[in-house]
mmCIF file of C-alpha atoms in Angstrom:
data_model
loop_
_atom_site.group_PDB
_atom_site.id
_atom_site.type_symbol
_atom_site.label_atom_id
_atom_site.label_comp_id
_atom_site.label_asym_id
_atom_site.label_seq_id
_atom_site.Cartn_x
_atom_site.Cartn_y
_atom_site.Cartn_z
ATOM 1 C CA UNK Z 20 -3.887 -4.462 12.033
ATOM 2 C CA UNK Z 21 -6.433 -1.752 12.649
ATOM 3 C CA UNK Z 22 -7.316 -0.646 9.159
ATOM 4 C CA UNK Z 23 -4.485 -2.905 8.071
ATOM 5 C CA UNK Z 24 -5.459 -3.491 6.518
ATOM 6 C CA UNK Z 25 2.507 -4.464 6.328
ATOM 7 C CA UNK Z 26 14.503 -4.828 6.357
ATOM 8 C CA UNK Z 27 14.974 -4.616 3.086
ATOM 9 C CA UNK Z 28 17.098 -2.572 0.684
ATOM 10 C CA UNK Z 29 17.857 -4.561 -2.432
ATOM 11 C CA UNK Z 30 15.649 -7.199 -3.960
ATOM 12 C CA UNK Z 31 16.239 -10.430 -5.739
ATOM 13 C CA UNK Z 32 13.205 -10.549 -7.965
ATOM 14 C CA UNK Z 33 11.613 -13.527 -9.662
ATOM 15 C CA UNK Z 34 9.869 -12.250 -12.750
ATOM 16 C CA UNK Z 35 10.576 -8.690 -11.546
ATOM 17 C CA UNK Z 36 13.787 -6.712 -11.498
ATOM 18 C CA UNK Z 37 14.950 -4.216 -8.896
ATOM 19 C CA UNK Z 38 15.430 -1.156 -11.066
ATOM 20 C CA UNK Z 39 14.236 2.429 -11.132
ATOM 21 C CA UNK Z 40 11.074 1.586 -13.012
ATOM 22 C CA UNK Z 41 7.525 0.601 -12.196
ATOM 23 C CA UNK Z 42 7.435 -1.900 -15.054
ATOM 24 C CA UNK Z 43 7.017 -5.575 -14.262
ATOM 25 C CA UNK Z 44 8.223 -6.817 -17.616
ATOM 26 C CA UNK Z 45 11.983 -6.694 -17.119
ATOM 27 C CA UNK Z 46 14.187 -9.753 -16.889
ATOM 28 C CA UNK Z 47 14.800 -11.069 -13.385
ATOM 29 C CA UNK Z 48 17.863 -10.025 -11.459
ATOM 30 C CA UNK Z 49 20.321 -12.755 -10.562
ATOM 31 C CA UNK Z 50 21.804 -11.257 -7.425
ATOM 32 C CA UNK Z 51 21.434 -8.542 -4.814
ATOM 33 C CA UNK Z 52 24.122 -6.641 -2.930
ATOM 34 C CA UNK Z 53 24.503 -7.337 0.757
ATOM 35 C CA UNK Z 54 23.735 -4.583 3.237
ATOM 36 C CA UNK Z 55 22.938 -4.197 6.912
ATOM 37 C CA UNK Z 56 19.490 -3.208 5.707
ATOM 38 C CA UNK Z 57 19.499 -5.401 2.630
ATOM 39 C CA UNK Z 58 16.903 -7.758 1.255
ATOM 40 C CA UNK Z 59 17.085 -11.449 1.931
ATOM 41 C CA UNK Z 60 16.400 -13.932 -0.821
ATOM 42 C CA UNK Z 61 13.044 -15.581 -0.387
ATOM 43 C CA UNK Z 62 14.080 -18.750 -2.174
ATOM 44 C CA UNK Z 63 16.136 -21.331 -0.304
ATOM 45 C CA UNK Z 64 19.860 -20.919 -1.026
ATOM 46 C CA UNK Z 65 22.267 -23.832 -1.121
ATOM 47 C CA UNK Z 66 23.396 -24.421 2.450
ATOM 48 C CA UNK Z 67 27.113 -25.000 2.988
ATOM 49 C CA UNK Z 68 28.973 -26.115 6.096
ATOM 50 C CA UNK Z 69 30.405 -22.619 6.343
ATOM 51 C CA UNK Z 70 26.913 -21.127 6.335
ATOM 52 C CA UNK Z 71 25.747 -23.599 8.965
ATOM 53 C CA UNK Z 72 28.686 -22.523 11.122
ATOM 54 C CA UNK Z 73 27.784 -18.864 10.606
ATOM 55 C CA UNK Z 74 24.144 -19.515 11.440
ATOM 56 C CA UNK Z 75 25.143 -21.349 14.605
ATOM 57 C CA UNK Z 76 27.431 -18.484 15.569
ATOM 58 C CA UNK Z 77 24.622 -15.966 15.201
ATOM 59 C CA UNK Z 78 22.181 -18.095 17.198
ATOM 60 C CA UNK Z 79 24.719 -18.715 19.978
ATOM 61 C CA UNK Z 80 24.476 -15.125 21.215
ATOM 62 C CA UNK Z 81 20.836 -15.615 22.297
ATOM 63 C CA UNK Z 82 19.243 -17.484 25.159
ATOM 64 C CA UNK Z 83 16.122 -19.443 24.257
ATOM 65 C CA UNK Z 84 13.975 -16.625 25.648
ATOM 66 C CA UNK Z 85 15.848 -14.047 23.569
ATOM 67 C CA UNK Z 86 15.378 -16.170 20.448
ATOM 68 C CA UNK Z 87 11.653 -16.270 21.124
ATOM 69 C CA UNK Z 88 11.615 -12.511 21.665
ATOM 70 C CA UNK Z 89 13.104 -12.019 18.209
ATOM 71 C CA UNK Z 90 9.882 -13.537 16.865
ATOM 72 C CA UNK Z 91 7.660 -10.841 18.393
ATOM 73 C CA UNK Z 92 6.634 -7.511 16.851
ATOM 74 C CA UNK Z 93 4.653 -5.366 19.288
ATOM 75 C CA UNK Z 94 2.872 -2.023 19.179
ATOM 76 C CA UNK Z 95 4.271 0.738 21.380
ATOM 77 C CA UNK Z 96 2.752 3.829 23.006
ATOM 78 C CA UNK Z 97 5.758 6.116 23.046
ATOM 79 C CA UNK Z 98 9.533 6.217 23.273
ATOM 80 C CA UNK Z 99 9.701 5.076 26.912
ATOM 81 C CA UNK Z 100 7.416 2.120 26.217
ATOM 82 C CA UNK Z 101 9.426 1.129 23.161
ATOM 83 C CA UNK Z 102 12.805 1.473 24.818
ATOM 84 C CA UNK Z 103 11.663 -0.523 27.845
ATOM 85 C CA UNK Z 104 10.353 -3.522 25.875
ATOM 86 C CA UNK Z 105 13.430 -3.574 23.661
ATOM 87 C CA UNK Z 106 15.903 -3.239 26.516
ATOM 88 C CA UNK Z 107 14.224 -5.688 28.894
ATOM 89 C CA UNK Z 108 13.005 -8.383 26.500
ATOM 90 C CA UNK Z 109 14.904 -7.714 23.235
ATOM 91 C CA UNK Z 110 11.863 -8.086 20.991
ATOM 92 C CA UNK Z 111 12.613 -8.372 17.300
ATOM 93 C CA UNK Z 112 10.368 -5.523 16.208
ATOM 94 C CA UNK Z 113 8.133 -2.702 17.322
ATOM 95 C CA UNK Z 114 5.016 -1.393 15.596
ATOM 96 C CA UNK Z 115 4.232 2.313 15.255
ATOM 97 C CA UNK Z 116 0.449 2.669 15.300
ATOM 98 C CA UNK Z 117 -2.058 5.493 15.117
ATOM 99 C CA UNK Z 118 -1.945 5.621 18.933
ATOM 100 C CA UNK Z 119 1.860 5.938 19.125
ATOM 101 C CA UNK Z 120 3.180 9.331 20.245
ATOM 102 C CA UNK Z 121 4.401 11.043 17.034
ATOM 103 C CA UNK Z 122 7.650 12.183 18.676
ATOM 104 C CA UNK Z 123 8.974 8.618 18.489
ATOM 105 C CA UNK Z 124 9.649 9.053 14.786
ATOM 106 C CA UNK Z 125 9.147 12.790 14.237
ATOM 107 C CA UNK Z 126 11.869 13.773 16.707
ATOM 108 C CA UNK Z 127 14.308 10.923 15.963
ATOM 109 C CA UNK Z 128 13.680 9.393 19.385
ATOM 110 C CA UNK Z 129 13.613 6.055 17.619
ATOM 111 C CA UNK Z 130 17.401 6.166 17.565
ATOM 112 C CA UNK Z 131 17.622 5.658 21.338
ATOM 113 C CA UNK Z 132 15.209 2.737 21.052
ATOM 114 C CA UNK Z 133 17.331 1.112 18.356
ATOM 115 C CA UNK Z 134 20.406 1.630 20.539
ATOM 116 C CA UNK Z 135 18.813 -0.562 23.233
ATOM 117 C CA UNK Z 136 18.660 -3.551 20.873
ATOM 118 C CA UNK Z 137 21.431 -6.157 20.751
ATOM 119 C CA UNK Z 138 20.765 -6.806 17.067
ATOM 120 C CA UNK Z 139 19.065 -4.490 14.539
ATOM 121 C CA UNK Z 140 15.455 -3.758 15.423
ATOM 122 C CA UNK Z 141 12.545 -3.776 12.995
ATOM 123 C CA UNK Z 142 10.568 -0.537 13.207
ATOM 124 C CA UNK Z 143 7.300 -1.326 11.453
ATOM 125 C CA UNK Z 144 4.279 0.704 10.407
ATOM 126 C CA UNK Z 145 1.095 0.609 8.292
ATOM 127 C CA UNK Z 146 1.676 3.097 5.504
ATOM 128 C CA UNK Z 147 -0.428 2.125 2.503
ATOM 129 C CA UNK Z 148 -1.665 5.568 1.519
ATOM 130 C CA UNK Z 149 -5.291 6.613 1.394
ATOM 131 C CA UNK Z 150 -7.145 5.932 4.636
ATOM 132 C CA UNK Z 151 -4.373 3.717 6.025
ATOM 133 C CA UNK Z 152 -1.612 6.247 6.506
ATOM 134 C CA UNK Z 153 0.161 6.687 9.835
ATOM 135 C CA UNK Z 154 2.663 9.227 8.506
ATOM 136 C CA UNK Z 155 0.530 11.601 6.437
ATOM 137 C CA UNK Z 156 1.117 14.451 8.880
ATOM 138 C CA UNK Z 157 4.880 13.985 8.542
ATOM 139 C CA UNK Z 158 5.425 13.030 4.910
ATOM 140 C CA UNK Z 159 2.163 14.103 3.298
ATOM 141 C CA UNK Z 160 -0.975 12.298 2.169
ATOM 142 C CA UNK Z 161 -1.335 10.239 -1.021
ATOM 143 C CA UNK Z 162 -4.365 8.665 -2.677
ATOM 144 C CA UNK Z 163 -5.516 5.129 -1.973
ATOM 145 C CA UNK Z 164 -4.155 2.164 -3.892
ATOM 146 C CA UNK Z 165 -7.282 1.973 -6.041
ATOM 147 C CA UNK Z 166 -7.127 5.657 -6.965
ATOM 148 C CA UNK Z 167 -3.413 5.373 -7.737
ATOM 149 C CA UNK Z 168 -3.954 2.419 -10.075
ATOM 150 C CA UNK Z 169 -6.693 4.352 -11.867
ATOM 151 C CA UNK Z 170 -4.829 7.638 -12.234
ATOM 152 C CA UNK Z 171 -1.086 7.054 -12.686
ATOM 153 C CA UNK Z 172 1.053 4.551 -14.539
ATOM 154 C CA UNK Z 173 3.006 1.878 -12.688
ATOM 155 C CA UNK Z 174 6.217 3.773 -13.513
ATOM 156 C CA UNK Z 175 4.810 6.970 -12.009
ATOM 157 C CA UNK Z 176 3.587 5.040 -8.979
ATOM 158 C CA UNK Z 177 7.087 3.620 -8.539
ATOM 159 C CA UNK Z 178 8.572 7.123 -8.471
ATOM 160 C CA UNK Z 179 5.969 8.408 -6.014
ATOM 161 C CA UNK Z 180 6.488 5.391 -3.762
ATOM 162 C CA UNK Z 181 10.267 5.742 -3.928
ATOM 163 C CA UNK Z 182 10.042 9.301 -2.607
ATOM 164 C CA UNK Z 183 7.771 8.178 0.231
ATOM 165 C CA UNK Z 184 10.047 5.267 1.022
ATOM 166 C CA UNK Z 185 13.026 7.586 1.277
ATOM 167 C CA UNK Z 186 11.070 9.864 3.621
ATOM 168 C CA UNK Z 187 10.082 6.860 5.750
ATOM 169 C CA UNK Z 188 13.667 5.645 5.872
ATOM 170 C CA UNK Z 189 14.777 9.091 7.070
ATOM 171 C CA UNK Z 190 12.286 8.851 9.939
ATOM 172 C CA UNK Z 191 13.764 5.526 11.066
ATOM 173 C CA UNK Z 192 11.075 3.213 9.672
ATOM 174 C CA UNK Z 193 12.521 -0.091 8.468
ATOM 175 C CA UNK Z 194 9.441 -2.138 7.476
ATOM 176 C CA UNK Z 195 6.131 -1.090 5.942
ATOM 177 C CA UNK Z 196 3.195 -3.479 6.304
ATOM 178 C CA UNK Z 197 2.273 -2.863 2.686
ATOM 179 C CA UNK Z 198 1.349 -3.283 -0.104
ATOM 180 C CA UNK Z 199 -2.146 -4.612 0.270
ATOM 181 C CA UNK Z 200 -2.169 -7.280 -2.437
ATOM 182 C CA UNK Z 201 -5.791 -8.226 -1.962
ATOM 183 C CA UNK Z 202 -7.884 -8.470 -5.114
ATOM 184 C CA UNK Z 203 -11.191 -6.717 -4.512
ATOM 185 C CA UNK Z 204 -14.108 -4.891 -6.085
ATOM 186 C CA UNK Z 205 -15.637 -3.973 -2.721
ATOM 187 C CA UNK Z 206 -17.004 -0.447 -2.221
ATOM 188 C CA UNK Z 207 -14.222 2.014 -1.451
ATOM 189 C CA UNK Z 208 -15.031 2.253 2.262
ATOM 190 C CA UNK Z 209 -15.299 -1.506 2.885
ATOM 191 C CA UNK Z 210 -12.671 -3.286 4.995
ATOM 192 C CA UNK Z 211 -10.432 -3.796 1.945
ATOM 193 C CA UNK Z 212 -12.223 -1.620 -0.600
ATOM 194 C CA UNK Z 213 -9.960 1.090 -1.993
ATOM 195 C CA UNK Z 214 -6.962 -0.391 -0.209
ATOM 196 C CA UNK Z 215 -6.915 -2.891 -3.084
ATOM 197 C CA UNK Z 216 -5.339 -1.719 -6.321
ATOM 198 C CA UNK Z 217 -7.919 -3.505 -8.442
ATOM 199 C CA UNK Z 218 -10.274 -6.424 -8.906
ATOM 200 C CA UNK Z 219 -7.889 -7.549 -11.671
ATOM 201 C CA UNK Z 220 -5.084 -9.661 -10.155
ATOM 202 C CA UNK Z 221 -2.695 -8.655 -12.929
ATOM 203 C CA UNK Z 222 -3.176 -4.965 -12.143
ATOM 204 C CA UNK Z 223 -2.617 -5.743 -8.465
ATOM 205 C CA UNK Z 224 0.595 -7.559 -9.416
ATOM 206 C CA UNK Z 225 1.833 -4.646 -11.508
ATOM 207 C CA UNK Z 226 1.243 -1.910 -8.935
ATOM 208 C CA UNK Z 227 2.136 -3.962 -5.859
ATOM 209 C CA UNK Z 228 5.346 -4.983 -7.632
ATOM 210 C CA UNK Z 229 6.183 -1.353 -8.363
ATOM 211 C CA UNK Z 230 5.575 -0.456 -4.706
ATOM 212 C CA UNK Z 231 7.756 -3.297 -3.440
ATOM 213 C CA UNK Z 232 10.657 -2.335 -5.702
ATOM 214 C CA UNK Z 233 10.368 1.332 -4.776
ATOM 215 C CA UNK Z 234 10.393 0.678 -1.043
ATOM 216 C CA UNK Z 235 13.285 -1.745 -1.318
ATOM 217 C CA UNK Z 236 15.251 0.738 -3.399
ATOM 218 C CA UNK Z 237 14.630 3.263 -0.615
ATOM 219 C CA UNK Z 238 15.834 0.807 2.049
ATOM 220 C CA UNK Z 239 12.439 -0.049 3.554
ATOM 221 C CA UNK Z 240 11.117 -3.595 3.853
ATOM 222 C CA UNK Z 241 7.685 -4.567 2.585
ATOM 223 C CA UNK Z 242 5.056 -7.085 3.639
ATOM 224 C CA UNK Z 243 2.354 -8.320 1.259
ATOM 225 C CA UNK Z 244 -1.018 -8.878 2.883
ATOM 226 C CA UNK Z 245 -3.407 -10.557 3.661
ATOM 227 C CA UNK Z 246 -2.521 -14.104 2.496
ATOM 228 C CA UNK Z 247 -4.258 -16.043 1.033
ATOM 229 C CA UNK Z 248 -6.607 -13.165 0.172
ATOM 230 C CA UNK Z 249 -9.061 -10.961 2.098
ATOM 231 C CA UNK Z 250 -10.545 -9.229 -0.935
ATOM 232 C CA UNK Z 251 -13.529 -11.545 -1.343
ATOM 233 C CA UNK Z 252 -13.974 -12.361 2.342
ATOM 234 C CA UNK Z 253 -17.361 -12.420 4.033
ATOM 235 C CA UNK Z 254 -16.710 -9.504 6.388
ATOM 236 C CA UNK Z 255 -14.212 -7.554 8.470
ATOM 237 C CA UNK Z 256 -11.694 -9.532 10.519
ATOM 238 C CA UNK Z 257 -11.457 -6.586 12.940
ATOM 239 C CA UNK Z 258 -15.034 -7.295 14.028
ATOM 240 C CA UNK Z 259 -15.498 -11.033 13.610
ATOM 241 C CA UNK Z 260 -14.717 -14.227 11.766
ATOM 242 C CA UNK Z 261 -14.206 -13.922 7.995
ATOM 243 C CA UNK Z 262 -14.810 -16.712 5.529
ATOM 244 C CA UNK Z 263 -13.225 -16.561 2.093
ATOM 245 C CA UNK Z 264 -14.335 -18.423 -1.025
ATOM 246 C CA UNK Z 265 -12.977 -21.991 -1.200
ATOM 247 C CA UNK Z 266 -9.280 -22.394 -1.954
ATOM 248 C CA UNK Z 267 -10.045 -23.609 -5.470
ATOM 249 C CA UNK Z 268 -11.791 -20.306 -6.224
ATOM 250 C CA UNK Z 269 -8.834 -18.284 -4.904
ATOM 251 C CA UNK Z 270 -6.433 -19.891 -7.375
ATOM 252 C CA UNK Z 271 -7.162 -17.665 -10.376
ATOM 253 C CA UNK Z 272 -7.895 -14.496 -8.455
ATOM 254 C CA UNK Z 273 -6.804 -13.757 -4.881
ATOM 255 C CA UNK Z 274 -3.669 -15.927 -4.979
ATOM 256 C CA UNK Z 275 -2.367 -14.621 -8.320
ATOM 257 C CA UNK Z 276 -0.434 -11.622 -6.914
ATOM 258 C CA UNK Z 277 1.288 -13.852 -4.363
ATOM 259 C CA UNK Z 278 2.147 -16.370 -7.062
ATOM 260 C CA UNK Z 279 3.654 -13.577 -9.173
ATOM 261 C CA UNK Z 280 5.454 -11.672 -6.405
ATOM 262 C CA UNK Z 281 6.581 -14.394 -3.998
ATOM 263 C CA UNK Z 282 10.187 -13.951 -5.131
ATOM 264 C CA UNK Z 283 10.164 -10.156 -4.921
ATOM 265 C CA UNK Z 284 11.917 -9.936 -1.544
ATOM 266 C CA UNK Z 285 8.727 -8.875 0.234
ATOM 267 C CA UNK Z 286 7.643 -10.678 3.373
ATOM 268 C CA UNK Z 287 4.092 -12.002 3.711
ATOM 269 C CA UNK Z 288 1.389 -11.336 6.302
ATOM 270 C CA UNK Z 289 -1.187 -14.080 6.845
ATOM 271 C CA UNK Z 290 -4.714 -12.935 7.639
ATOM 272 C CA UNK Z 291 -7.302 -14.172 10.133
ATOM 273 C CA UNK Z 292 -9.238 -15.889 7.384
ATOM 274 C CA UNK Z 293 -11.235 -19.114 7.394
ATOM 275 C CA UNK Z 294 -10.558 -20.730 4.015
ATOM 276 C CA UNK Z 295 -12.706 -23.715 2.999
ATOM 277 C CA UNK Z 296 -10.557 -26.408 1.499
ATOM 278 C CA UNK Z 297 -7.467 -25.175 3.347
ATOM 279 C CA UNK Z 298 -7.949 -24.329 7.016
ATOM 280 C CA UNK Z 299 -9.565 -26.566 9.631
ATOM 281 C CA UNK Z 300 -12.944 -25.429 11.012
ATOM 282 C CA UNK Z 301 -12.613 -22.444 13.367
ATOM 283 C CA UNK Z 302 -8.847 -22.192 12.740
ATOM 284 C CA UNK Z 303 -8.041 -19.027 10.757
ATOM 285 C CA UNK Z 304 -5.088 -18.945 8.376
ATOM 286 C CA UNK Z 305 -2.956 -16.908 10.798
ATOM 287 C CA UNK Z 306 -2.746 -19.921 13.133
ATOM 288 C CA UNK Z 307 -3.199 -22.676 10.526
ATOM 289 C CA UNK Z 308 -0.355 -25.102 9.728
ATOM 290 C CA UNK Z 309 -2.038 -25.814 6.393
ATOM 291 C CA UNK Z 310 -2.035 -22.136 5.395
ATOM 292 C CA UNK Z 311 1.628 -21.760 6.395
ATOM 293 C CA UNK Z 312 2.520 -24.909 4.432
ATOM 294 C CA UNK Z 313 0.679 -23.620 1.355
ATOM 295 C CA UNK Z 314 2.804 -20.484 1.439
ATOM 296 C CA UNK Z 315 6.082 -22.211 2.273
ATOM 297 C CA UNK Z 316 5.777 -25.003 -0.282
ATOM 298 C CA UNK Z 317 4.066 -23.082 -3.057
ATOM 299 C CA UNK Z 318 2.942 -26.210 -4.859
ATOM 300 C CA UNK Z 319 -0.633 -25.900 -3.617
ATOM 301 C CA UNK Z 320 -1.108 -22.709 -5.623
ATOM 302 C CA UNK Z 321 1.486 -23.243 -8.360
ATOM 303 C CA UNK Z 322 4.044 -20.854 -6.884
ATOM 304 C CA UNK Z 323 7.717 -21.057 -6.011
ATOM 305 C CA UNK Z 324 8.622 -22.133 -2.468
ATOM 306 C CA UNK Z 325 8.875 -19.246 -0.018
ATOM 307 C CA UNK Z 326 11.582 -18.993 2.625
ATOM 308 C CA UNK Z 327 11.126 -15.405 3.751
ATOM 309 C CA UNK Z 328 9.472 -14.353 7.007
ATOM 310 C CA UNK Z 329 5.785 -14.899 7.641
ATOM 311 C CA UNK Z 330 4.060 -12.286 9.816
ATOM 312 C CA UNK Z 331 0.670 -12.696 11.412
ATOM 313 C CA UNK Z 332 -1.965 -10.011 11.289
ATOM 314 C CA UNK Z 333 -2.645 -8.324 14.642
ATOM 315 C CA UNK Z 334 -3.340 -11.014 17.236
ATOM 316 C CA UNK Z 335 -4.706 -8.819 20.035
ATOM 317 C CA UNK Z 336 -7.051 -6.269 18.489
ATOM 318 C CA UNK Z 337 -9.046 -8.168 15.861
ATOM 319 C CA UNK Z 338 -12.133 -10.113 16.821
ATOM 320 C CA UNK Z 339 -11.522 -12.818 14.209
ATOM 321 C CA UNK Z 340 -8.791 -14.071 16.546
ATOM 322 C CA UNK Z 341 -9.564 -12.518 19.973
ATOM 323 C CA UNK Z 342 -13.062 -14.043 20.058
ATOM 324 C CA UNK Z 343 -11.382 -17.443 19.866
ATOM 325 C CA UNK Z 344 -8.356 -17.159 22.174
ATOM 326 C CA UNK Z 345 -6.247 -14.885 24.359
ATOM 327 C CA UNK Z 346 -2.938 -13.390 23.259
ATOM 328 C CA UNK Z 347 -0.743 -16.068 24.862
ATOM 329 C CA UNK Z 348 -2.653 -18.847 23.109
ATOM 330 C CA UNK Z 349 -2.740 -16.940 19.820
ATOM 331 C CA UNK Z 350 1.003 -16.266 19.695
ATOM 332 C CA UNK Z 351 1.808 -19.854 20.636
ATOM 333 C CA UNK Z 352 -0.594 -21.194 18.000
ATOM 334 C CA UNK Z 353 0.784 -18.895 15.299
ATOM 335 C CA UNK Z 354 4.432 -19.773 15.877
ATOM 336 C CA UNK Z 355 3.651 -23.477 16.207
ATOM 337 C CA UNK Z 356 1.748 -23.301 12.919
ATOM 338 C CA UNK Z 357 4.826 -21.900 11.189
ATOM 339 C CA UNK Z 358 4.711 -18.101 11.443
ATOM 340 C CA UNK Z 359 8.016 -16.317 12.039
ATOM 341 C CA UNK Z 360 6.795 -13.105 13.663
ATOM 342 C CA UNK Z 361 3.726 -12.744 15.864
ATOM 343 C CA UNK Z 362 2.322 -9.225 15.657
ATOM 344 C CA UNK Z 363 0.105 -7.446 18.156
ATOM 345 C CA UNK Z 364 -0.604 -3.896 19.187
ATOM 346 C CA UNK Z 365 0.728 -3.388 22.723
ATOM 347 C CA UNK Z 366 3.577 -4.322 25.044
ATOM 348 C CA UNK Z 367 1.262 -5.308 27.881
ATOM 349 C CA UNK Z 368 1.583 -9.078 27.563
ATOM 350 C CA UNK Z 369 5.147 -9.506 26.271
ATOM 351 C CA UNK Z 370 6.482 -11.054 29.477
ATOM 352 C CA UNK Z 371 3.521 -13.424 29.801
ATOM 353 C CA UNK Z 372 3.778 -14.414 26.144
ATOM 354 C CA UNK Z 373 7.480 -15.192 26.467
ATOM 355 C CA UNK Z 374 6.836 -17.215 29.622
ATOM 356 C CA UNK Z 375 4.266 -19.220 27.700
ATOM 357 C CA UNK Z 376 6.539 -19.697 24.692
ATOM 358 C CA UNK Z 377 9.350 -20.986 26.896
ATOM 359 C CA UNK Z 378 6.905 -23.593 28.192
ATOM 360 C CA UNK Z 379 5.972 -24.517 24.615
ATOM 361 C CA UNK Z 380 9.648 -25.069 23.768
ATOM 362 C CA UNK Z 381 10.240 -27.096 26.919
ATOM 363 C CA UNK Z 382 7.276 -29.327 26.141
ATOM 364 C CA UNK Z 383 8.356 -29.849 22.532
ATOM 365 C CA UNK Z 384 5.184 -28.293 21.139
ATOM 366 C CA UNK Z 385 7.351 -25.527 19.661
ATOM 367 C CA UNK Z 386 10.594 -27.251 18.626
ATOM 368 C CA UNK Z 387 13.739 -25.221 19.192
ATOM 369 C CA UNK Z 388 14.865 -26.110 15.674
ATOM 370 C CA UNK Z 389 11.801 -24.318 14.298
ATOM 371 C CA UNK Z 390 12.516 -21.316 16.526
ATOM 372 C CA UNK Z 391 16.071 -21.199 15.193
ATOM 373 C CA UNK Z 392 14.830 -21.271 11.593
ATOM 374 C CA UNK Z 393 12.544 -18.325 12.291
ATOM 375 C CA UNK Z 394 15.259 -16.337 14.063
ATOM 376 C CA UNK Z 395 17.492 -16.771 11.023
ATOM 377 C CA UNK Z 396 14.729 -15.793 8.602
ATOM 378 C CA UNK Z 397 14.083 -12.615 10.569
ATOM 379 C CA UNK Z 398 17.813 -11.861 10.681
ATOM 380 C CA UNK Z 399 18.176 -12.240 6.926
ATOM 381 C CA UNK Z 400 15.106 -10.078 6.360
ATOM 382 C CA UNK Z 401 16.657 -7.399 8.535
ATOM 383 C CA UNK Z 402 19.759 -7.627 6.370
ATOM 384 C CA UNK Z 403 22.015 -8.866 9.164
ATOM 385 C CA UNK Z 404 25.045 -10.376 7.403
ATOM 386 C CA UNK Z 405 25.275 -13.977 8.618
ATOM 387 C CA UNK Z 406 28.881 -14.452 7.621
ATOM 388 C CA UNK Z 407 31.872 -15.534 9.679
#
């Protein structure tokens, strides 16, 4: 997203526990309570016939076009724009950007937008703190991730983040595209810079983990970004192609926070990053089947398998992707590669994108079975109880 550099309430943590502490040393939790805004497990549960029946029942309420719409998260200008795209196309999520009229959340107008949705709507935002803060005029400003990691303990950061999460929840926000889990020693004002907690992946793990638990305890979903790691990239993906170090070099640095936090209940955003040893030439990670498979399987970076939702970075406002393809091609490529939610910053092309995606399904390039899997992942992330 622009300066990007992210529905979850309770977390099932692997190596981390959902408790009122910023510490990452507690024993893992074995279960999480269900809730209409609850966290979905990111590991694959045992599938029973009853669950298959429930899944089929949930999917049966949607046409193919409506299923595809559940896989879109789009930026909105104001309440009318948001309500229109939700009512007419039933998109799965909207994005509140710096250009969005503040009244949408400040005046509770988001409630009428949510009422237009057939199933719970994701209301997403970039709220990292520091220079990436869309809500500072409503809930106050906080220091950047790097400053926080250098000035307060992880426990204190948890408490601060919990208060902000509760304020965000009260405004109607359901998903925060944060924390930035990039590992970086860039200058503070660089594209990642002070948005990174540290150049030490273990410090990033500790503080990102505290943030994730705090937001989930407040009832707000989180999205780690930018997989597999933007912190040592060659430039700014807003302005052009970015090349990371080879995959082998990411293993003991950029990928460590993902390895440690992949079971935290957070979703993952994949960046527009060319990764030698992983992505094909001129195919950034956000549209790369190999990058999606690395994340899903986990074995390629010694992590647990991941079955939560994969978001793309912004597909319409960042030159690392827009210099290569238009929005219809980008969304199709991302979903066909294995992403679950294609993110971009306006509603202008939603109808055209859905027309294109219906063609992709009809041709078999985007199998309906894959669409169904993504719809269910998004539903579980939203906390929709898939029981019957």
